[in-house]
PDB file of C-alpha atoms in Angstrom:
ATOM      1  CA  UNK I 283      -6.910  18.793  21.494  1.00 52.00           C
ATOM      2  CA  UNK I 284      -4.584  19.364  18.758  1.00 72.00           C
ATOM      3  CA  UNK I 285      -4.421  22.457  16.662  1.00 84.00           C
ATOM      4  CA  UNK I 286      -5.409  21.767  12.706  1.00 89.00           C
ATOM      5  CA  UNK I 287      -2.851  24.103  10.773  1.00 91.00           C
ATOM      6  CA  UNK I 288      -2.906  24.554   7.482  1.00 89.00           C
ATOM      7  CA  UNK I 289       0.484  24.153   6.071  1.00 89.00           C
ATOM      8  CA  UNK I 290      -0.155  25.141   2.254  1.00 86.00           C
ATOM      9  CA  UNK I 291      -3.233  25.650   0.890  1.00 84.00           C
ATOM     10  CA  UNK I 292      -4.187  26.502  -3.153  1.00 83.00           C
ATOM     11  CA  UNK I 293      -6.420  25.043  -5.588  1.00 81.00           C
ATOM     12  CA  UNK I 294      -4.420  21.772  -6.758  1.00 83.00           C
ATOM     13  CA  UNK I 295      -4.122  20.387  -3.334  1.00 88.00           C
ATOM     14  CA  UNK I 296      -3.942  21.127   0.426  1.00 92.00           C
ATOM     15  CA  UNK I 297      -2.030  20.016   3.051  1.00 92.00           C
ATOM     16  CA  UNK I 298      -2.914  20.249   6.687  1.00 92.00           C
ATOM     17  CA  UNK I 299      -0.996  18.955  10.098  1.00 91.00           C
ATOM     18  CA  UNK I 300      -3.000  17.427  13.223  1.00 92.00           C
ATOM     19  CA  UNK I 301      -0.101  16.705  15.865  1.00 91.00           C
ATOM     20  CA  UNK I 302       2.011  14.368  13.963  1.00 93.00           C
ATOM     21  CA  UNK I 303       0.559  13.435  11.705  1.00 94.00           C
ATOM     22  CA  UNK I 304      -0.162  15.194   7.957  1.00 93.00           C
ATOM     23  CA  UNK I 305      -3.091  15.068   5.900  1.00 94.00           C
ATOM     24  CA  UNK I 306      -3.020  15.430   2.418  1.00 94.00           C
ATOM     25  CA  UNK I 307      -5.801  16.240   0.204  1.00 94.00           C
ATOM     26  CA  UNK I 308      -5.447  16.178  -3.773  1.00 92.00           C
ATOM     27  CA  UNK I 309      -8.204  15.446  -6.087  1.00 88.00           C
ATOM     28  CA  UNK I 310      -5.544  13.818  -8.469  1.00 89.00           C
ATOM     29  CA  UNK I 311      -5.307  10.486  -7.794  1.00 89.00           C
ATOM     30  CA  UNK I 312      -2.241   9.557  -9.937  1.00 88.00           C
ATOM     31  CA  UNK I 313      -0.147  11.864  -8.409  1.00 90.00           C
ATOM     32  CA  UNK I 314      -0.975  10.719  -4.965  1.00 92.00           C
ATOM     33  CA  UNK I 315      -0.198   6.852  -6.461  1.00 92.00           C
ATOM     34  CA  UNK I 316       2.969   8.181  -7.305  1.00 92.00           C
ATOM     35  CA  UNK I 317       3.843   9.594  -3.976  1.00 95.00           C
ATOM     36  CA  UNK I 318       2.805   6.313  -2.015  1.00 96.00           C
ATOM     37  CA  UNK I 319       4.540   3.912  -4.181  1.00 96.00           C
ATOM     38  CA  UNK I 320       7.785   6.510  -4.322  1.00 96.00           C
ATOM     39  CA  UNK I 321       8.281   6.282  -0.684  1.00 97.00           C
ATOM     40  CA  UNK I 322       7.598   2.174  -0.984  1.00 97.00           C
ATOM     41  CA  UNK I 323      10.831   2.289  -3.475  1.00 97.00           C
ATOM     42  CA  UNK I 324      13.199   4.905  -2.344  1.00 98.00           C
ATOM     43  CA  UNK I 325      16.403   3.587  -0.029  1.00 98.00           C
ATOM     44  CA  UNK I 326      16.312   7.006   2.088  1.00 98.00           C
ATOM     45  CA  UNK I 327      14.246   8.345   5.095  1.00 97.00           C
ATOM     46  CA  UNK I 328      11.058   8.949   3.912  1.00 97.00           C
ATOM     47  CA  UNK I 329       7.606   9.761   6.086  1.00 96.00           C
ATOM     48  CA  UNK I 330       5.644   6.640   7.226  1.00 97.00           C
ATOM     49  CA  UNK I 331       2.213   6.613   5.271  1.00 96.00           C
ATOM     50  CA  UNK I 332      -0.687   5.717   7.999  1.00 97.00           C
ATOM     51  CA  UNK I 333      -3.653   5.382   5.669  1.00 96.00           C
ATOM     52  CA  UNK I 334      -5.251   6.590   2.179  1.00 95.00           C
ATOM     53  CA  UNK I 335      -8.627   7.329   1.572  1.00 93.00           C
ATOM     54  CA  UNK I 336      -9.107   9.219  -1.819  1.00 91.00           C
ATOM     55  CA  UNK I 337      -8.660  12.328  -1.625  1.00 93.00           C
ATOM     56  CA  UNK I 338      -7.140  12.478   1.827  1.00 94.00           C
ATOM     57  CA  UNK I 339      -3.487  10.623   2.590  1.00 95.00           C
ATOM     58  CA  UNK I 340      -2.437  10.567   6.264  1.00 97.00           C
ATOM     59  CA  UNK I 341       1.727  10.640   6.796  1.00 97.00           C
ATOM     60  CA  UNK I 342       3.068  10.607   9.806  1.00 96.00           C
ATOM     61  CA  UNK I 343       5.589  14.090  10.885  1.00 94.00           C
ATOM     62  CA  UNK I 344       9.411  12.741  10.519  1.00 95.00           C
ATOM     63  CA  UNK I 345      12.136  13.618  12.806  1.00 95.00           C
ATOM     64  CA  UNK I 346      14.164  17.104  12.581  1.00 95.00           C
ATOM     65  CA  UNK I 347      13.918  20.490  11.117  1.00 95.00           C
ATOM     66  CA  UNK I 348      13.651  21.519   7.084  1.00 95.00           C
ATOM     67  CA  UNK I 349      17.167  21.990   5.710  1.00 97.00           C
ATOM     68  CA  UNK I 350      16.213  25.424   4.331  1.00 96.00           C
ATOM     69  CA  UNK I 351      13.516  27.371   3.015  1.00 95.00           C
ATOM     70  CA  UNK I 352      13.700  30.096   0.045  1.00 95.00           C
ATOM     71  CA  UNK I 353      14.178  33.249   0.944  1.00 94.00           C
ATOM     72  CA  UNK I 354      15.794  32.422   4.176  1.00 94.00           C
ATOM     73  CA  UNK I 355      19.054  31.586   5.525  1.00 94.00           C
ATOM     74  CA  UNK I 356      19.532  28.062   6.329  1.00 96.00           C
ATOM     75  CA  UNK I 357      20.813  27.128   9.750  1.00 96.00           C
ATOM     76  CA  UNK I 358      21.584  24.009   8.921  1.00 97.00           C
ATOM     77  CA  UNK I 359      25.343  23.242   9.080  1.00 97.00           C
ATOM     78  CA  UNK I 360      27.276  22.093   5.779  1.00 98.00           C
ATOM     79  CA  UNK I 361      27.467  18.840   7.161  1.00 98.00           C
ATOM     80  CA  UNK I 362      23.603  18.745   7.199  1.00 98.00           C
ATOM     81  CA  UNK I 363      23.767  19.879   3.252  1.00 98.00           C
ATOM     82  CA  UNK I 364      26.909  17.287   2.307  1.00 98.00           C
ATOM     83  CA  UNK I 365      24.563  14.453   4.402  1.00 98.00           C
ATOM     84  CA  UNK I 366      21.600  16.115   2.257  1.00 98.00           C
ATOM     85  CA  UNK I 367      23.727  15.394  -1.155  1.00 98.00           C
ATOM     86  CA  UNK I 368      24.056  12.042  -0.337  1.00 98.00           C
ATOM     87  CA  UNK I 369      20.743  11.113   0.288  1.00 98.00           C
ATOM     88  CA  UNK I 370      20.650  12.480  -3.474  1.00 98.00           C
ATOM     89  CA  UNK I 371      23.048  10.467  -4.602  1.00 98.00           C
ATOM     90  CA  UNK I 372      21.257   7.421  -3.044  1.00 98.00           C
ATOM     91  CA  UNK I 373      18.232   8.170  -4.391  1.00 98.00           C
ATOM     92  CA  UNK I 374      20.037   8.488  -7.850  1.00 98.00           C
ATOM     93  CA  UNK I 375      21.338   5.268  -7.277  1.00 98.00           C
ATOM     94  CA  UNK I 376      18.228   3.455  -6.666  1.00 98.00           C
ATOM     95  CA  UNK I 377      16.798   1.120  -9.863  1.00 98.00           C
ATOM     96  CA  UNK I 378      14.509   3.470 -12.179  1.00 96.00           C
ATOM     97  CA  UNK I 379      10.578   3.699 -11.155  1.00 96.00           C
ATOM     98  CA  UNK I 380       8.022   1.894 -13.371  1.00 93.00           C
ATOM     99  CA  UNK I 381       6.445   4.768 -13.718  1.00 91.00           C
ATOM    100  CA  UNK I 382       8.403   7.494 -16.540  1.00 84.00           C
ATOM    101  CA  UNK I 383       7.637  10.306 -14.422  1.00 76.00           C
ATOM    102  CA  UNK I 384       4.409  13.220 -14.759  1.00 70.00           C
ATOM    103  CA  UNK I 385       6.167  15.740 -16.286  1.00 66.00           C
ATOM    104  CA  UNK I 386       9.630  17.195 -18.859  1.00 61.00           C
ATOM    105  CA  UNK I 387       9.785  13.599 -20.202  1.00 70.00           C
ATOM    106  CA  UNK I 388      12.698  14.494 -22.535  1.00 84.00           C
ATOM    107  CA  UNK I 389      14.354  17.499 -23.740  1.00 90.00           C
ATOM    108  CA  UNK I 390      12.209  18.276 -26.742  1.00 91.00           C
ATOM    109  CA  UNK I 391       9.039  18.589 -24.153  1.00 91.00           C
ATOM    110  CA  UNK I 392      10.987  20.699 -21.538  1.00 92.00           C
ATOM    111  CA  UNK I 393      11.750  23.229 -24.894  1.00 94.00           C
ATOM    112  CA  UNK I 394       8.962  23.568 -25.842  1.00 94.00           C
ATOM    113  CA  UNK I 395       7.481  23.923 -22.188  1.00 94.00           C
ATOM    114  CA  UNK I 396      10.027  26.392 -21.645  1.00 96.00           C
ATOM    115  CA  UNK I 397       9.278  28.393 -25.099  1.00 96.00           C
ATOM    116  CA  UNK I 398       5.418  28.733 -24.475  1.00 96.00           C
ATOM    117  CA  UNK I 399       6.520  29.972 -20.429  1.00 97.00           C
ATOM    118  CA  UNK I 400       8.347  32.395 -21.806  1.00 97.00           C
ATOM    119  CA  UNK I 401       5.995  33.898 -24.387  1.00 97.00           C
ATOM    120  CA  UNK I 402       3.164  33.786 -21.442  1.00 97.00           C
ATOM    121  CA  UNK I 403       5.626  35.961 -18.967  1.00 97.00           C
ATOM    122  CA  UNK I 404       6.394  38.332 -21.460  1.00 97.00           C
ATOM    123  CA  UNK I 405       3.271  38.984 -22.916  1.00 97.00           C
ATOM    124  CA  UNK I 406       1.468  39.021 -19.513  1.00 95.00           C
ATOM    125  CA  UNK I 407       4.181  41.483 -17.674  1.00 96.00           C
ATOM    126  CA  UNK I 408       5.073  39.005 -15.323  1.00 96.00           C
ATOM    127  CA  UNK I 409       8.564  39.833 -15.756  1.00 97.00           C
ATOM    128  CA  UNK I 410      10.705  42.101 -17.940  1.00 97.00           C
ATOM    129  CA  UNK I 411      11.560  40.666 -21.225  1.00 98.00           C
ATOM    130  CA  UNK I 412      15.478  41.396 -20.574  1.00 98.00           C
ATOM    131  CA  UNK I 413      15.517  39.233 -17.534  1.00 98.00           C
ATOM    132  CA  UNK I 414      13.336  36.143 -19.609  1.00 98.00           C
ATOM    133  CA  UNK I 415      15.415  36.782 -22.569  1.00 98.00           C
ATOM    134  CA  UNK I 416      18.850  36.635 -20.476  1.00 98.00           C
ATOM    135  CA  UNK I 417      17.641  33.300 -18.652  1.00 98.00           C
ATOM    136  CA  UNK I 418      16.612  32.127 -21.774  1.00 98.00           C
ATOM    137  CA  UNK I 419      19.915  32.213 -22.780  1.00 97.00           C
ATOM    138  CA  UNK I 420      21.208  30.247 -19.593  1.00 98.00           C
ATOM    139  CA  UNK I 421      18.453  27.680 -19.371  1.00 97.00           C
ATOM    140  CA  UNK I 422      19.196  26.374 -23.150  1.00 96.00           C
ATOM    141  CA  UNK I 423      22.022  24.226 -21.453  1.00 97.00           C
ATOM    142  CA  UNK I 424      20.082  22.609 -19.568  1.00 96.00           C
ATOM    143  CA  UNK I 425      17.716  21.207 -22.592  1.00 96.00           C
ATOM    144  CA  UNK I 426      20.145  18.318 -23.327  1.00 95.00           C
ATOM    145  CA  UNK I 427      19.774  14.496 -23.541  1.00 94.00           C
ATOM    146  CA  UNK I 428      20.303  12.992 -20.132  1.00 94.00           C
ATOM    147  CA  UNK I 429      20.455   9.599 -18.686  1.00 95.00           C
ATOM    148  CA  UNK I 430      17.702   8.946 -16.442  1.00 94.00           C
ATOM    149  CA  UNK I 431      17.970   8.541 -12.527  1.00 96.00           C
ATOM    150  CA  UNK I 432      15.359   8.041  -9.307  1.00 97.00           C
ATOM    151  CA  UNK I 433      14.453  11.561  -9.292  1.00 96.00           C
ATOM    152  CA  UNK I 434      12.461  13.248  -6.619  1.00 96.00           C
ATOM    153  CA  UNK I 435      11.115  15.688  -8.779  1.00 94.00           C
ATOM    154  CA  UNK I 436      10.422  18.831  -6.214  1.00 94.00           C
ATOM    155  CA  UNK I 437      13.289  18.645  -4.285  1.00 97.00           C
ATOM    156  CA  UNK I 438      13.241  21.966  -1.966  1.00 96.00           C
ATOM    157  CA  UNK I 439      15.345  22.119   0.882  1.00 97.00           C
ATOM    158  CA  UNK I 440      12.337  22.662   2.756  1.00 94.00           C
ATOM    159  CA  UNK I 441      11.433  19.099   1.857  1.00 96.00           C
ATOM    160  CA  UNK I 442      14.297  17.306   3.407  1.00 97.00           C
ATOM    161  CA  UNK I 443      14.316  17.264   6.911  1.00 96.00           C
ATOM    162  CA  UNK I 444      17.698  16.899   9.402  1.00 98.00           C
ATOM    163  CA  UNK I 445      18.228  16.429  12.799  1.00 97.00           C
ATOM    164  CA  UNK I 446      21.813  17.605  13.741  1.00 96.00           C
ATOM    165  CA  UNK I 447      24.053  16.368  11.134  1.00 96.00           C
ATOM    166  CA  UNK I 448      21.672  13.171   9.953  1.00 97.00           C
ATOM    167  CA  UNK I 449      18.844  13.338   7.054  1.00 98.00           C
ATOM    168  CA  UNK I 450      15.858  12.078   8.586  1.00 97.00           C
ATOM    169  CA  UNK I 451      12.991  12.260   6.301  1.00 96.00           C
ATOM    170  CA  UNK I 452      12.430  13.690   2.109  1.00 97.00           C
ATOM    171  CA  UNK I 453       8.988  14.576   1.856  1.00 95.00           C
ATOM    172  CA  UNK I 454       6.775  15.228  -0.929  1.00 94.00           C
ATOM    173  CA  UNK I 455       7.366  12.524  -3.442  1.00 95.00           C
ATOM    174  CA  UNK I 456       4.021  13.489  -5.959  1.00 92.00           C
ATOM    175  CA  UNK I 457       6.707  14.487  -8.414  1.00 93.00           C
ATOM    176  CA  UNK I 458       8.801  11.701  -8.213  1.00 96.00           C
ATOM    177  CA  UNK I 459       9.725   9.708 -11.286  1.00 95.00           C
ATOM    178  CA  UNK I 460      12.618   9.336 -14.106  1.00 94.00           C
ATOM    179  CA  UNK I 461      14.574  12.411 -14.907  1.00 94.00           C
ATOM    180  CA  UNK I 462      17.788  14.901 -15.016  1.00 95.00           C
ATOM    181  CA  UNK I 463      19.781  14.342 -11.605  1.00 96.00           C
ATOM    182  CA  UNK I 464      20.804  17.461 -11.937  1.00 97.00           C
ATOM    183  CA  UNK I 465      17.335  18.338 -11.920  1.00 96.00           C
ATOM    184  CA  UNK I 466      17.245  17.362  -8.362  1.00 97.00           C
ATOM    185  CA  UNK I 467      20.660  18.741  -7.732  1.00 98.00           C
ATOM    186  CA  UNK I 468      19.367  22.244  -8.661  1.00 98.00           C
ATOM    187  CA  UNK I 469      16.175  22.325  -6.759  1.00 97.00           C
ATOM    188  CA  UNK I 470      18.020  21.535  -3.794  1.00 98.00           C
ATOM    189  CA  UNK I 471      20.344  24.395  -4.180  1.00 98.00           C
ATOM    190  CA  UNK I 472      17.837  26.944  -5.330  1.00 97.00           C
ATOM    191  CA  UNK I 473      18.361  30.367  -3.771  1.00 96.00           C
ATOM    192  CA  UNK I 474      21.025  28.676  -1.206  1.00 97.00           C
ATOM    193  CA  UNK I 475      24.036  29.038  -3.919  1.00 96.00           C
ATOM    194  CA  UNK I 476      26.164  28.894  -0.826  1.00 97.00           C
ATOM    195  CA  UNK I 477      25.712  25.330  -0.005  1.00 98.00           C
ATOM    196  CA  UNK I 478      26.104  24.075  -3.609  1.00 98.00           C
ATOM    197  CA  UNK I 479      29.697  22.614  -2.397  1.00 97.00           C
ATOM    198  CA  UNK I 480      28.641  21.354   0.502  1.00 98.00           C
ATOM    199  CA  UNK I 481      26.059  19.326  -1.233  1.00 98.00           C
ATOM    200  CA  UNK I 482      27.997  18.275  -4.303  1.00 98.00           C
ATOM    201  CA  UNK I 483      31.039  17.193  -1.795  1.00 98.00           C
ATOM    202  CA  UNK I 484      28.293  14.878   0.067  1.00 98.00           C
ATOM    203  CA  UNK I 485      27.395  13.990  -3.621  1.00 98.00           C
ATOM    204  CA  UNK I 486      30.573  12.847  -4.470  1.00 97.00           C
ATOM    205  CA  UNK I 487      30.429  12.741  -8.365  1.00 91.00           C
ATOM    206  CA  UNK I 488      31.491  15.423 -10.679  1.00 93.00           C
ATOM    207  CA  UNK I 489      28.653  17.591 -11.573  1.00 96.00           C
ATOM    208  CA  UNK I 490      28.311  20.683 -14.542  1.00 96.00           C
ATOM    209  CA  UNK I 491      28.007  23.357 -12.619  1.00 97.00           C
ATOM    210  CA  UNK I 492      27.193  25.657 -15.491  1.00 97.00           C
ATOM    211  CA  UNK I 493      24.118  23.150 -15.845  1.00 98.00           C
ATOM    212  CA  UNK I 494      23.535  23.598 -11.942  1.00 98.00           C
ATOM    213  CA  UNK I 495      23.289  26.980 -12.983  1.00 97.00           C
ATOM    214  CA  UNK I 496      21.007  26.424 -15.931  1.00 98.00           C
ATOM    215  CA  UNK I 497      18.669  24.395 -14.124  1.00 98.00           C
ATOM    216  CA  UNK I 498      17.889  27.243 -11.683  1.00 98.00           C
ATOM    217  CA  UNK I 499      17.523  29.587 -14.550  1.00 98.00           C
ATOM    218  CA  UNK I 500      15.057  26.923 -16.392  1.00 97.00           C
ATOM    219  CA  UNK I 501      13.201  25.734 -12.963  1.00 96.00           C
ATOM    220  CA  UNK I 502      12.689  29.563 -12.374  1.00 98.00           C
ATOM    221  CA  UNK I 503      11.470  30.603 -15.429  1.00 98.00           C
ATOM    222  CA  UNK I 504       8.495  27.852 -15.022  1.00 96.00           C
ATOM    223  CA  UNK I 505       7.340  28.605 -11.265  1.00 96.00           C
ATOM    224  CA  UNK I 506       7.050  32.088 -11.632  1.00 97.00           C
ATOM    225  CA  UNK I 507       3.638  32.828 -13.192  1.00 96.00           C
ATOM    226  CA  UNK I 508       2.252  29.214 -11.659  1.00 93.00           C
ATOM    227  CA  UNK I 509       3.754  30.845  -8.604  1.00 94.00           C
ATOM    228  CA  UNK I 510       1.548  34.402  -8.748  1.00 94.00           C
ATOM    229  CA  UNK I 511      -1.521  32.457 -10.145  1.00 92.00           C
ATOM    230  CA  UNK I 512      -1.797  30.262  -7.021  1.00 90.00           C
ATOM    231  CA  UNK I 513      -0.855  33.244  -4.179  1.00 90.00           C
ATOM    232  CA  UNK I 514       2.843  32.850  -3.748  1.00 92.00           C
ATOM    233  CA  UNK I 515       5.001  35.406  -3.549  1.00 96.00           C
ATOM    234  CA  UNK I 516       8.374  34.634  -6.399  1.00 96.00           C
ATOM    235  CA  UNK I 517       9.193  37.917  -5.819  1.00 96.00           C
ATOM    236  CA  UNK I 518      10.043  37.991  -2.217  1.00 95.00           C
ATOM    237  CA  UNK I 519      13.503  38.307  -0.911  1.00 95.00           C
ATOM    238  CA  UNK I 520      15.765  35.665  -2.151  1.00 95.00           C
ATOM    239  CA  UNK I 521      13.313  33.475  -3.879  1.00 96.00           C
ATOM    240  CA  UNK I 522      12.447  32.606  -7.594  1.00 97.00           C
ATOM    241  CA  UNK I 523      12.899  36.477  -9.031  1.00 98.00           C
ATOM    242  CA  UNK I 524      16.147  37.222  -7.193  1.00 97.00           C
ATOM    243  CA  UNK I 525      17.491  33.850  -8.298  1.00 97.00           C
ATOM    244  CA  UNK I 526      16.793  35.437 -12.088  1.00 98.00           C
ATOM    245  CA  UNK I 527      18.585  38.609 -11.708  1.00 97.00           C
ATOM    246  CA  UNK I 528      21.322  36.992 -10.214  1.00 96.00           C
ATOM    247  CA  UNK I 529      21.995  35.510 -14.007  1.00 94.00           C
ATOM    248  CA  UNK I 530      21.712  38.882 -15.561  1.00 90.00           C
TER     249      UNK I 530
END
């Protein structure tokens, strides 16, 4: 018999893997719409979905090995990351959603997102008010007008998976809507700076790199606290924290 493992658990959702196959249980059922009609749309590898019955959403495993995870080194070989950037760039490509997206609409919403984070972090002693004030100061690029792409919304290299050279599956699409690419462009390259020219060469468009930049500032700066609050660890080695005090 199979082994049930538990691959992250925390009060929003759960997700747990039988063999190959992945369930996925969230009490929201507009974000797991979103997920199952995002991998309908999308023109890259994305899991096969085997049923749905609300709450629970079987996918089956894809092919390959994450590109990366925080905090790690990824053995994945720049290759892997260009191939990864242009699955991006696909993606980016791809007519809009119907659907606007769940979250940071526009720039005025991501401000003021970003303004009440930064109050809470301060005034909780989450993190020193040098380092919020600093990446304060480096987000605010960021909180521009853009013209909206395909985004995937949560785009960790832990979510696309490679075998060899060859993207063979982006996973978690609950996030998935209209937004920044760079948004995408920045959550790929969190905490693996290194790669950033490997993926932007597999890109193949020019890209801001001081907004690349921003965007890891800004995305930090609002998974911290939600981070601690639901038993993750921002603070670890190369993750979320060290990604902030790399900007001061």
């Amino acid at each position: 018999m199979d082994e049930v493992e538990v691959v992250v658990a925390h009060s929003e959702r759960a997700t747990l893997r039988v063999g190959d196959v992945f369930l996925k249980v969230d009490a929201d059922h507009a974000r797991v719409d979103v997920e199952v009609e995002a991998m309908a749309l999308v023109p890259v590898p994305a899991p096969e979905v085997l049923w749905r019955r609300p709450p629970v959403l079987a996918i089956a495993a894809v092919r390959g090995t994450a590109l990366g995870r925080l905090g790690r080194p990824s053995a994945a070989s720049p290759r892997a990351w260009a191939a990864a950037g242009a699955a991006v760039r696909q993606l980016h490509e791809a007519p809009l959603p119907p659907w606007p997206g769940r979250r940071r609409r526009g720039p005025a919403e991501l401000a003021a997102e970003l303004d009440g984070e930064c109050e809470l972090l301060v005034a909780n002693g989450v993190l020193p008010a040098d380092l919020v004030t600093r990446n304060r100061q480096v987000a605010e690029a960021a909180i521009r007008p853009w013209t909206p792409v395909f985004t995937h919304g949560d785009l960790q290299a832990e979510h696309v998976f490679v075998d060899g050279d060859e993207v063979t599956g982006i996973i978690d699409w609950s996030e998935a809507g209209r937004g920044d690419a760079l948004f995408d462009l920045a959550t790929l390259t969190l905490g693996h700076e290194e790669h950033l020219d490997d993926v932007l060469a597999g890109y193949g468009a020019d890209v801001d790199l001081d907004l690349i930049r921003a965007w890891w500032s800004l995305r930090s700066l609002l998974g911290v606290r939600w981070l601690v609050e639901h038993g993750f660890d921002p603070s670890a080695p190369g993750c979320e924290v060290d990604v902030l005090r790399s900007r001061m």
